[in-house]
Amino acid sequence: MTGPRLERLEGVVRWPIVGVAGARGVVGGVFLSIMADAGLPAERLRAFGTEVGTAPYGEGSVPVRLLDDEAAGELDVLFLATDAAISRDMVGGPGRRVPLIVDNSSAFRLDPQVPLVVPEANARALRGRAGNVVANPNCTSAAAVVVLAPIRDAFGLASVDLASYQAVSGAGRAGLDAFLAERGSDDREQAPGSPFHGRIADSVVPQIDLLGEDGWTGEERKIHAEIRKILELPDLDVAATAVRVPVKTGHSIALHLRTQRNAGLSQVEEVLRRAPGLEFRAADGSERHPMPLDVEGRDPVIVGRLRTIPGRDRGFACFLTSDNLRKGAALNAIQVAAAADPDWFGALVPPRR
């Protein structure tokens, strides 16, 4: 690998050169915020976009440039906060010169040659990877597997059913703008340019992405396939209903599952309390139930309302929420890089918020 190795000698950290493409988008801005929290010096950051300009960074700003072969050649890692088409172009073009790319789009998630990684669930998928690309999952899938993986490891998984309640920021700047415009209006019309399949303010929209002939949406198909791939359970019985809700930030999931082996409620609770990346909240009302407001700007997946399902053998239900822009996107991508090479990229993960 090119560039200096990360060293902590007498308190001195030597940093990799980090690229963020899509730096002025919603997720790109969160990447930059996390890097600033970690202490990455501005001179070690390269921000890229479709137009030149500047992007906020820490208490100042950094220049935004176009990604070309020369710029790519100096990078140690490149994070893509871009759509699938742009990601493919970058990976097939300048990205060939970058040792590690973590892509946040759907472009490579289901490619059998590309690892799809949530470190708490399948960091081992990074071992011996063939290429320089690692895929970051859908924001709903990322949160779900942080809860499902420890249950899989302890008791096995027979089936998973979920309903996701996804914040408007999951649709990027256009989604946020549509929500704010509609929330400030008195009519029932959808805002011009809205990316949603119906008015989102004061309502919910039970369709994300396009409907297939069989009635499943593209978003739901992504969740099915990604959960199976990340958990390494290709035949897992899984079904999702994806719903857009009038929440700015924070995806939530109502999760119903069946284990393969017998497990008591207290056993499942203990597994979740010990699991990395989770914050467990008791279901007896002694603690506030997981809510998007509690997780915005924070790192963990919060899980609670754990209970058994009456009449269903080995059946359990719970409710979880996570910041879709952090664990569902930027933070997970940075954690992936750190898991791929802890010595080189580990310092990019800031203290847990």
CSV table of C-alpha atoms in Angstrom, one decimal:
chain,number,residue,atom,x,y,z
A,1,MET,CA,0.0,0.0,0.0
A,2,THR,CA,1.3,3.5,-0.9
A,3,GLY,CA,1.6,6.4,1.6
A,4,PRO,CA,2.7,6.4,5.2
A,5,ARG,CA,1.5,3.9,7.7
A,6,LEU,CA,-0.6,5.0,10.6
A,7,GLU,CA,1.6,5.4,13.6
A,8,ARG,CA,1.0,6.5,17.2
A,9,LEU,CA,4.4,7.3,18.5
A,10,GLU,CA,4.5,9.8,21.4
A,11,GLY,CA,0.9,10.8,20.6
A,12,VAL,CA,1.6,11.6,17.0
A,13,VAL,CA,-0.8,10.1,14.4
A,14,ARG,CA,0.2,9.9,10.7
A,15,TRP,CA,-2.9,10.0,8.6
A,16,PRO,CA,-3.8,8.4,5.3
A,17,ILE,CA,-5.0,10.5,2.4
A,18,VAL,CA,-8.8,10.2,2.3
A,19,GLY,CA,-11.1,10.9,-0.6
A,20,VAL,CA,-14.8,11.5,-0.4
A,21,ALA,CA,-16.8,11.7,-3.6
A,22,GLY,CA,-20.2,13.4,-3.4
A,23,ALA,CA,-18.8,15.5,-0.6
A,24,ARG,CA,-21.5,18.2,-0.9
A,25,GLY,CA,-24.5,15.8,-0.7
A,26,VAL,CA,-26.3,14.9,2.4
A,27,VAL,CA,-24.3,11.7,3.1
A,28,GLY,CA,-21.1,13.3,1.8
A,29,GLY,CA,-21.5,16.0,4.4
A,30,VAL,CA,-21.9,13.4,7.2
A,31,PHE,CA,-18.7,11.7,5.9
A,32,LEU,CA,-16.9,15.0,6.3
A,33,SER,CA,-18.4,15.7,9.7
A,34,ILE,CA,-17.2,12.3,11.0
A,35,MET,CA,-13.7,12.8,9.6
A,36,ALA,CA,-13.5,16.1,11.3
A,37,ASP,CA,-14.6,14.6,14.6
A,38,ALA,CA,-11.9,12.0,14.2
A,39,GLY,CA,-9.3,14.7,13.8
A,40,LEU,CA,-8.3,14.1,10.2
A,41,PRO,CA,-6.3,17.1,9.2
A,42,ALA,CA,-7.9,19.1,6.3
A,43,GLU,CA,-4.7,18.7,4.3
A,44,ARG,CA,-5.2,14.9,4.3
A,45,LEU,CA,-8.7,15.1,3.0
A,46,ARG,CA,-9.7,15.3,-0.7
A,47,ALA,CA,-13.3,16.2,-1.4
A,48,PHE,CA,-14.8,15.5,-4.8
A,49,GLY,CA,-18.0,16.5,-6.6
A,50,THR,CA,-19.5,17.0,-10.0
A,51,GLU,CA,-18.5,20.7,-9.8
A,52,VAL,CA,-15.6,22.5,-8.2
A,53,GLY,CA,-16.3,24.6,-5.1
A,54,THR,CA,-15.9,24.2,-1.4
A,55,ALA,CA,-17.5,22.1,1.4
A,56,PRO,CA,-17.7,22.8,5.1
A,57,TYR,CA,-15.1,20.9,7.2
A,58,GLY,CA,-14.7,21.4,10.9
A,59,GLU,CA,-14.6,25.1,11.6
A,60,GLY,CA,-13.5,25.8,8.1
A,61,SER,CA,-13.9,24.4,4.6
A,62,VAL,CA,-12.0,22.3,2.0
A,63,PRO,CA,-11.9,22.7,-1.8
A,64,VAL,CA,-14.1,20.4,-3.9
A,65,ARG,CA,-12.6,19.2,-7.1
A,66,LEU,CA,-13.3,16.8,-9.9
A,67,LEU,CA,-11.9,13.2,-9.5
A,68,ASP,CA,-9.4,12.4,-12.2
A,69,ASP,CA,-6.5,9.9,-12.5
A,70,GLU,CA,-4.0,12.3,-11.0
A,71,ALA,CA,-6.1,13.0,-7.9
A,72,ALA,CA,-7.0,9.3,-7.5
A,73,GLY,CA,-3.4,8.3,-7.6
A,74,GLU,CA,-2.6,10.0,-4.3
A,75,LEU,CA,-5.5,8.5,-2.3
A,76,ASP,CA,-5.2,5.7,0.2
A,77,VAL,CA,-9.0,5.2,0.5
A,78,LEU,CA,-11.9,6.6,-1.4
A,79,PHE,CA,-15.5,6.8,0.0
A,80,LEU,CA,-18.2,7.1,-2.6
A,81,ALA,CA,-21.4,9.0,-1.6
A,82,THR,CA,-22.7,8.9,-5.1
A,83,ASP,CA,-25.5,7.3,-7.1
A,84,ALA,CA,-25.0,3.9,-8.7
A,85,ALA,CA,-24.2,5.2,-12.2
A,86,ILE,CA,-21.5,7.6,-10.9
A,87,SER,CA,-20.0,5.0,-8.7
A,88,ARG,CA,-19.6,2.6,-11.6
A,89,ASP,CA,-17.9,5.3,-13.6
A,90,MET,CA,-15.5,6.1,-10.8
A,91,VAL,CA,-14.7,2.6,-10.0
A,92,GLY,CA,-14.0,1.7,-13.6
A,93,GLY,CA,-12.1,4.9,-14.2
A,94,PRO,CA,-9.9,6.9,-11.8
A,95,GLY,CA,-10.8,4.5,-8.9
A,96,ARG,CA,-8.6,1.8,-10.4
A,97,ARG,CA,-5.7,3.7,-9.0
A,98,VAL,CA,-7.0,3.7,-5.4
A,99,PRO,CA,-6.1,0.8,-3.0
A,100,LEU,CA,-9.5,0.7,-1.3
A,101,ILE,CA,-12.9,2.0,-2.3
A,102,VAL,CA,-16.0,1.8,-0.1
A,103,ASP,CA,-19.1,2.5,-2.2
A,104,ASN,CA,-22.3,3.6,-0.6
A,105,SER,CA,-24.5,3.1,-3.7
A,106,SER,CA,-26.3,0.0,-4.8
A,107,ALA,CA,-23.9,-0.5,-7.8
A,108,PHE,CA,-21.9,-3.4,-6.4
A,109,ARG,CA,-23.8,-4.7,-3.4
A,110,LEU,CA,-25.0,-8.0,-5.0
A,111,ASP,CA,-21.9,-8.6,-7.1
A,112,PRO,CA,-20.6,-12.0,-5.9
A,113,GLN,CA,-17.0,-10.7,-6.2
A,114,VAL,CA,-17.6,-7.7,-4.0
A,115,PRO,CA,-17.9,-7.9,-0.2
A,116,LEU,CA,-21.0,-6.3,1.3
A,117,VAL,CA,-20.0,-5.6,4.8
A,118,VAL,CA,-21.4,-4.4,8.2
A,119,PRO,CA,-18.4,-5.1,10.5
A,120,GLU,CA,-20.5,-6.2,13.5
A,121,ALA,CA,-22.0,-8.9,11.3
A,122,ASN,CA,-19.5,-10.1,8.7
A,123,ALA,CA,-16.1,-8.4,9.0
A,124,ARG,CA,-14.5,-11.7,7.9
A,125,ALA,CA,-15.9,-11.1,4.4
A,126,LEU,CA,-13.0,-8.5,4.0
A,127,ARG,CA,-10.4,-11.3,4.2
A,128,GLY,CA,-8.8,-12.1,1.0
A,129,ARG,CA,-11.0,-9.9,-1.1
A,130,ALA,CA,-10.2,-10.0,-4.8
A,131,GLY,CA,-10.5,-6.4,-5.8
A,132,ASN,CA,-10.3,-2.9,-4.3
A,133,VAL,CA,-14.1,-2.3,-3.8
A,134,VAL,CA,-16.2,-3.0,-0.8
A,135,ALA,CA,-19.9,-2.3,-0.9
A,136,ASN,CA,-21.8,-0.5,1.9
A,137,PRO,CA,-25.4,-1.8,2.4
A,138,ASN,CA,-28.8,-0.2,2.2
A,139,CYS,CA,-29.4,1.9,5.4
A,140,THR,CA,-32.2,-0.4,6.5
A,141,SER,CA,-30.2,-3.6,6.0
A,142,ALA,CA,-27.2,-2.1,7.9
A,143,ALA,CA,-29.3,-1.5,11.0
A,144,ALA,CA,-31.2,-4.8,10.8
A,145,VAL,CA,-28.1,-7.0,10.6
A,146,VAL,CA,-26.5,-5.4,13.7
A,147,VAL,CA,-29.5,-6.9,15.6
A,148,LEU,CA,-29.8,-10.1,13.7
A,149,ALA,CA,-26.2,-11.2,13.6
A,150,PRO,CA,-25.7,-11.9,17.3
A,151,ILE,CA,-29.0,-13.8,17.3
A,152,ARG,CA,-27.8,-15.8,14.3
A,153,ASP,CA,-24.6,-16.6,16.0
A,154,ALA,CA,-26.3,-17.7,19.3
A,155,PHE,CA,-29.4,-19.4,18.2
A,156,GLY,CA,-29.6,-19.5,14.4
A,157,LEU,CA,-32.2,-17.8,12.2
A,158,ALA,CA,-35.2,-19.5,10.6
A,159,SER,CA,-37.1,-16.4,9.3
A,160,VAL,CA,-37.2,-12.7,9.4
A,161,ASP,CA,-40.1,-10.4,8.8
A,162,LEU,CA,-39.8,-6.6,9.0
A,163,ALA,CA,-41.5,-3.3,8.3
A,164,SER,CA,-39.1,-0.4,7.9
A,165,TYR,CA,-40.1,3.2,8.7
A,166,GLN,CA,-37.6,5.2,6.7
A,167,ALA,CA,-36.7,8.9,7.2
A,168,VAL,CA,-36.9,11.4,4.3
A,169,SER,CA,-33.2,12.0,4.4
A,170,GLY,CA,-32.8,8.6,3.0
A,171,ALA,CA,-33.8,10.2,-0.3
A,172,GLY,CA,-31.1,12.8,-0.1
A,173,ARG,CA,-31.4,16.5,-0.5
A,174,ALA,CA,-34.5,16.2,-2.7
A,175,GLY,CA,-36.3,14.2,0.0
A,176,LEU,CA,-35.5,16.7,2.7
A,177,ASP,CA,-36.5,19.7,0.5
A,178,ALA,CA,-39.8,18.1,-0.4
A,179,PHE,CA,-40.6,17.3,3.3
A,180,LEU,CA,-39.8,20.8,4.5
A,181,ALA,CA,-41.8,22.4,1.7
A,182,GLU,CA,-44.9,20.2,2.3
A,183,ARG,CA,-44.7,20.6,6.1
A,184,GLY,CA,-45.0,24.4,5.6
A,185,SER,CA,-48.0,24.3,3.3
A,186,ASP,CA,-51.7,24.0,4.1
A,187,ASP,CA,-52.7,22.0,1.1
A,188,ARG,CA,-52.5,18.3,0.5
A,189,GLU,CA,-50.5,18.4,-2.7
A,190,GLN,CA,-47.1,16.8,-3.2
A,191,ALA,CA,-44.2,19.3,-3.4
A,192,PRO,CA,-42.8,19.8,-6.9
A,193,GLY,CA,-39.7,17.7,-7.5
A,194,SER,CA,-40.5,15.3,-4.6
A,195,PRO,CA,-38.8,11.9,-5.0
A,196,PHE,CA,-41.7,10.2,-3.1
A,197,HIS,CA,-44.7,8.3,-4.3
A,198,GLY,CA,-47.1,10.6,-2.6
A,199,ARG,CA,-47.2,13.5,-0.2
A,200,ILE,CA,-45.0,12.8,2.8
A,201,ALA,CA,-45.8,15.5,5.3
A,202,ASP,CA,-48.6,14.4,7.6
A,203,SER,CA,-48.7,11.0,6.0
A,204,VAL,CA,-46.7,7.8,5.3
A,205,VAL,CA,-45.9,6.4,1.9
A,206,PRO,CA,-45.9,2.6,1.7
A,207,GLN,CA,-43.7,2.5,-1.4
A,208,ILE,CA,-40.0,3.2,-1.8
A,209,ASP,CA,-38.5,2.7,-5.2
A,210,LEU,CA,-40.4,1.2,-8.2
A,211,LEU,CA,-43.0,-1.6,-7.9
A,212,GLY,CA,-42.3,-4.8,-9.6
A,213,GLU,CA,-45.0,-6.9,-11.4
A,214,ASP,CA,-45.1,-9.2,-8.3
A,215,GLY,CA,-45.9,-6.2,-6.0
A,216,TRP,CA,-42.6,-6.0,-4.3
A,217,THR,CA,-40.6,-2.7,-4.5
A,218,GLY,CA,-37.0,-2.3,-5.5
A,219,GLU,CA,-36.2,-1.2,-1.9
A,220,GLU,CA,-37.8,-4.4,-0.5
A,221,ARG,CA,-35.9,-6.6,-2.9
A,222,LYS,CA,-32.6,-4.9,-1.9
A,223,ILE,CA,-33.4,-5.5,1.8
A,224,HIS,CA,-34.2,-9.2,1.2
A,225,ALA,CA,-31.0,-9.9,-0.9
A,226,GLU,CA,-28.7,-7.8,1.3
A,227,ILE,CA,-29.7,-9.3,4.6
A,228,ARG,CA,-29.1,-12.8,3.1
A,229,LYS,CA,-25.7,-11.9,1.7
A,230,ILE,CA,-24.4,-10.1,4.9
A,231,LEU,CA,-25.6,-12.8,7.2
A,232,GLU,CA,-24.3,-15.5,4.8
A,233,LEU,CA,-27.7,-17.2,4.9
A,234,PRO,CA,-28.7,-17.4,1.2
A,235,ASP,CA,-31.8,-19.4,1.8
A,236,LEU,CA,-33.1,-17.3,4.7
A,237,ASP,CA,-36.9,-16.8,4.7
A,238,VAL,CA,-37.1,-13.0,4.8
A,239,ALA,CA,-39.8,-10.5,3.9
A,240,ALA,CA,-39.8,-6.7,4.2
A,241,THR,CA,-42.3,-3.9,3.8
A,242,ALA,CA,-40.6,-0.5,3.3
A,243,VAL,CA,-42.4,2.6,4.3
A,244,ARG,CA,-41.4,6.3,4.0
A,245,VAL,CA,-42.4,8.4,7.1
A,246,PRO,CA,-42.3,12.1,7.8
A,247,VAL,CA,-39.2,12.0,10.0
A,248,LYS,CA,-36.0,13.9,9.1
A,249,THR,CA,-33.4,11.5,10.2
A,250,GLY,CA,-33.5,8.0,11.7
A,251,HIS,CA,-34.8,4.8,10.1
A,252,SER,CA,-36.8,2.5,12.4
A,253,ILE,CA,-37.7,-1.2,12.0
A,254,ALA,CA,-40.3,-3.4,13.5
A,255,LEU,CA,-38.6,-6.8,13.4
A,256,HIS,CA,-40.2,-10.2,13.8
A,257,LEU,CA,-38.0,-13.3,13.7
A,258,ARG,CA,-37.8,-17.0,14.4
A,259,THR,CA,-34.7,-18.7,15.7
A,260,GLN,CA,-33.6,-22.2,14.6
A,261,ARG,CA,-32.8,-23.3,18.1
A,262,ASN,CA,-34.8,-22.9,21.3
A,263,ALA,CA,-34.1,-19.7,23.2
A,264,GLY,CA,-35.7,-17.9,26.2
A,265,LEU,CA,-36.5,-14.3,26.2
A,266,SER,CA,-33.8,-13.6,28.8
A,267,GLN,CA,-31.2,-15.4,26.7
A,268,VAL,CA,-32.0,-13.3,23.6
A,269,GLU,CA,-31.9,-10.1,25.8
A,270,GLU,CA,-28.5,-11.0,27.2
A,271,VAL,CA,-27.1,-11.7,23.7
A,272,LEU,CA,-28.3,-8.3,22.5
A,273,ARG,CA,-27.0,-6.4,25.6
A,274,ARG,CA,-23.5,-7.8,24.9
A,275,ALA,CA,-23.6,-7.3,21.1
A,276,PRO,CA,-21.3,-4.7,19.5
A,277,GLY,CA,-22.8,-1.6,18.0
A,278,LEU,CA,-26.1,-2.0,20.0
A,279,GLU,CA,-27.7,0.0,22.7
A,280,PHE,CA,-30.4,-2.2,24.4
A,281,ARG,CA,-33.4,-0.7,26.1
A,282,ALA,CA,-35.6,-2.7,28.4
A,283,ALA,CA,-39.2,-3.4,27.2
A,284,ASP,CA,-40.9,-3.0,30.6
A,285,GLY,CA,-41.3,0.8,30.4
A,286,SER,CA,-38.5,1.5,32.7
A,287,GLU,CA,-36.6,3.0,29.8
A,288,ARG,CA,-37.7,5.1,26.8
A,289,HIS,CA,-38.5,3.0,23.8
A,290,PRO,CA,-36.2,3.4,20.7
A,291,MET,CA,-37.2,6.5,18.8
A,292,PRO,CA,-35.5,8.3,15.9
A,293,LEU,CA,-35.1,11.5,18.0
A,294,ASP,CA,-32.9,9.5,20.3
A,295,VAL,CA,-30.5,8.3,17.7
A,296,GLU,CA,-30.0,11.3,15.3
A,297,GLY,CA,-26.3,12.2,15.3
A,298,ARG,CA,-25.4,9.1,17.3
A,299,ASP,CA,-23.6,5.9,16.3
A,300,PRO,CA,-25.4,2.9,17.9
A,301,VAL,CA,-28.4,1.0,16.7
A,302,ILE,CA,-30.9,1.3,19.6
A,303,VAL,CA,-33.1,-1.8,20.1
A,304,GLY,CA,-35.9,-2.4,22.5
A,305,ARG,CA,-39.5,-3.7,22.9
A,306,LEU,CA,-38.1,-7.2,22.9
A,307,ARG,CA,-40.9,-9.8,23.5
A,308,THR,CA,-42.0,-13.3,22.5
A,309,ILE,CA,-44.6,-13.8,19.8
A,310,PRO,CA,-47.6,-15.7,21.3
A,311,GLY,CA,-48.4,-18.9,19.5
A,312,ARG,CA,-45.2,-18.8,17.4
A,313,ASP,CA,-42.5,-21.3,18.4
A,314,ARG,CA,-39.1,-19.6,18.8
A,315,GLY,CA,-40.7,-16.3,17.7
A,316,PHE,CA,-39.5,-12.9,18.9
A,317,ALA,CA,-40.3,-9.3,18.1
A,318,CYS,CA,-38.4,-6.1,18.7
A,319,PHE,CA,-38.2,-2.5,17.5
A,320,LEU,CA,-35.0,-0.7,16.5
A,321,THR,CA,-33.8,2.6,15.2
A,322,SER,CA,-30.6,4.0,13.9
A,323,ASP,CA,-29.3,7.2,12.2
A,324,ASN,CA,-29.6,6.3,8.5
A,325,LEU,CA,-26.9,8.8,7.6
A,326,ARG,CA,-24.3,7.5,10.1
A,327,LYS,CA,-24.6,3.8,10.8
A,328,GLY,CA,-26.8,3.5,7.7
A,329,ALA,CA,-24.2,5.1,5.4
A,330,ALA,CA,-21.1,7.2,6.3
A,331,LEU,CA,-20.1,5.7,9.6
A,332,ASN,CA,-20.5,2.1,8.5
A,333,ALA,CA,-18.3,2.8,5.4
A,334,ILE,CA,-15.6,4.3,7.6
A,335,GLN,CA,-15.9,1.3,10.0
A,336,VAL,CA,-15.5,-1.0,7.0
A,337,ALA,CA,-12.2,0.7,6.0
A,338,ALA,CA,-11.0,0.4,9.6
A,339,ALA,CA,-11.9,-3.3,9.7
A,340,ALA,CA,-10.1,-3.8,6.4
A,341,ASP,CA,-6.9,-2.3,7.8
A,342,PRO,CA,-7.1,-1.2,11.4
A,343,ASP,CA,-3.5,0.1,11.5
A,344,TRP,CA,-4.0,2.3,8.6
A,345,PHE,CA,-7.6,3.5,8.8
A,346,GLY,CA,-8.5,2.8,12.4
A,347,ALA,CA,-8.0,6.4,13.5
A,348,LEU,CA,-10.7,7.6,11.0
A,349,VAL,CA,-13.4,6.2,13.4
A,350,PRO,CA,-14.0,8.8,16.1
A,351,PRO,CA,-15.0,8.1,19.7
A,352,ARG,CA,-18.6,6.7,19.8
A,353,ARG,CA,-21.3,9.3,20.0
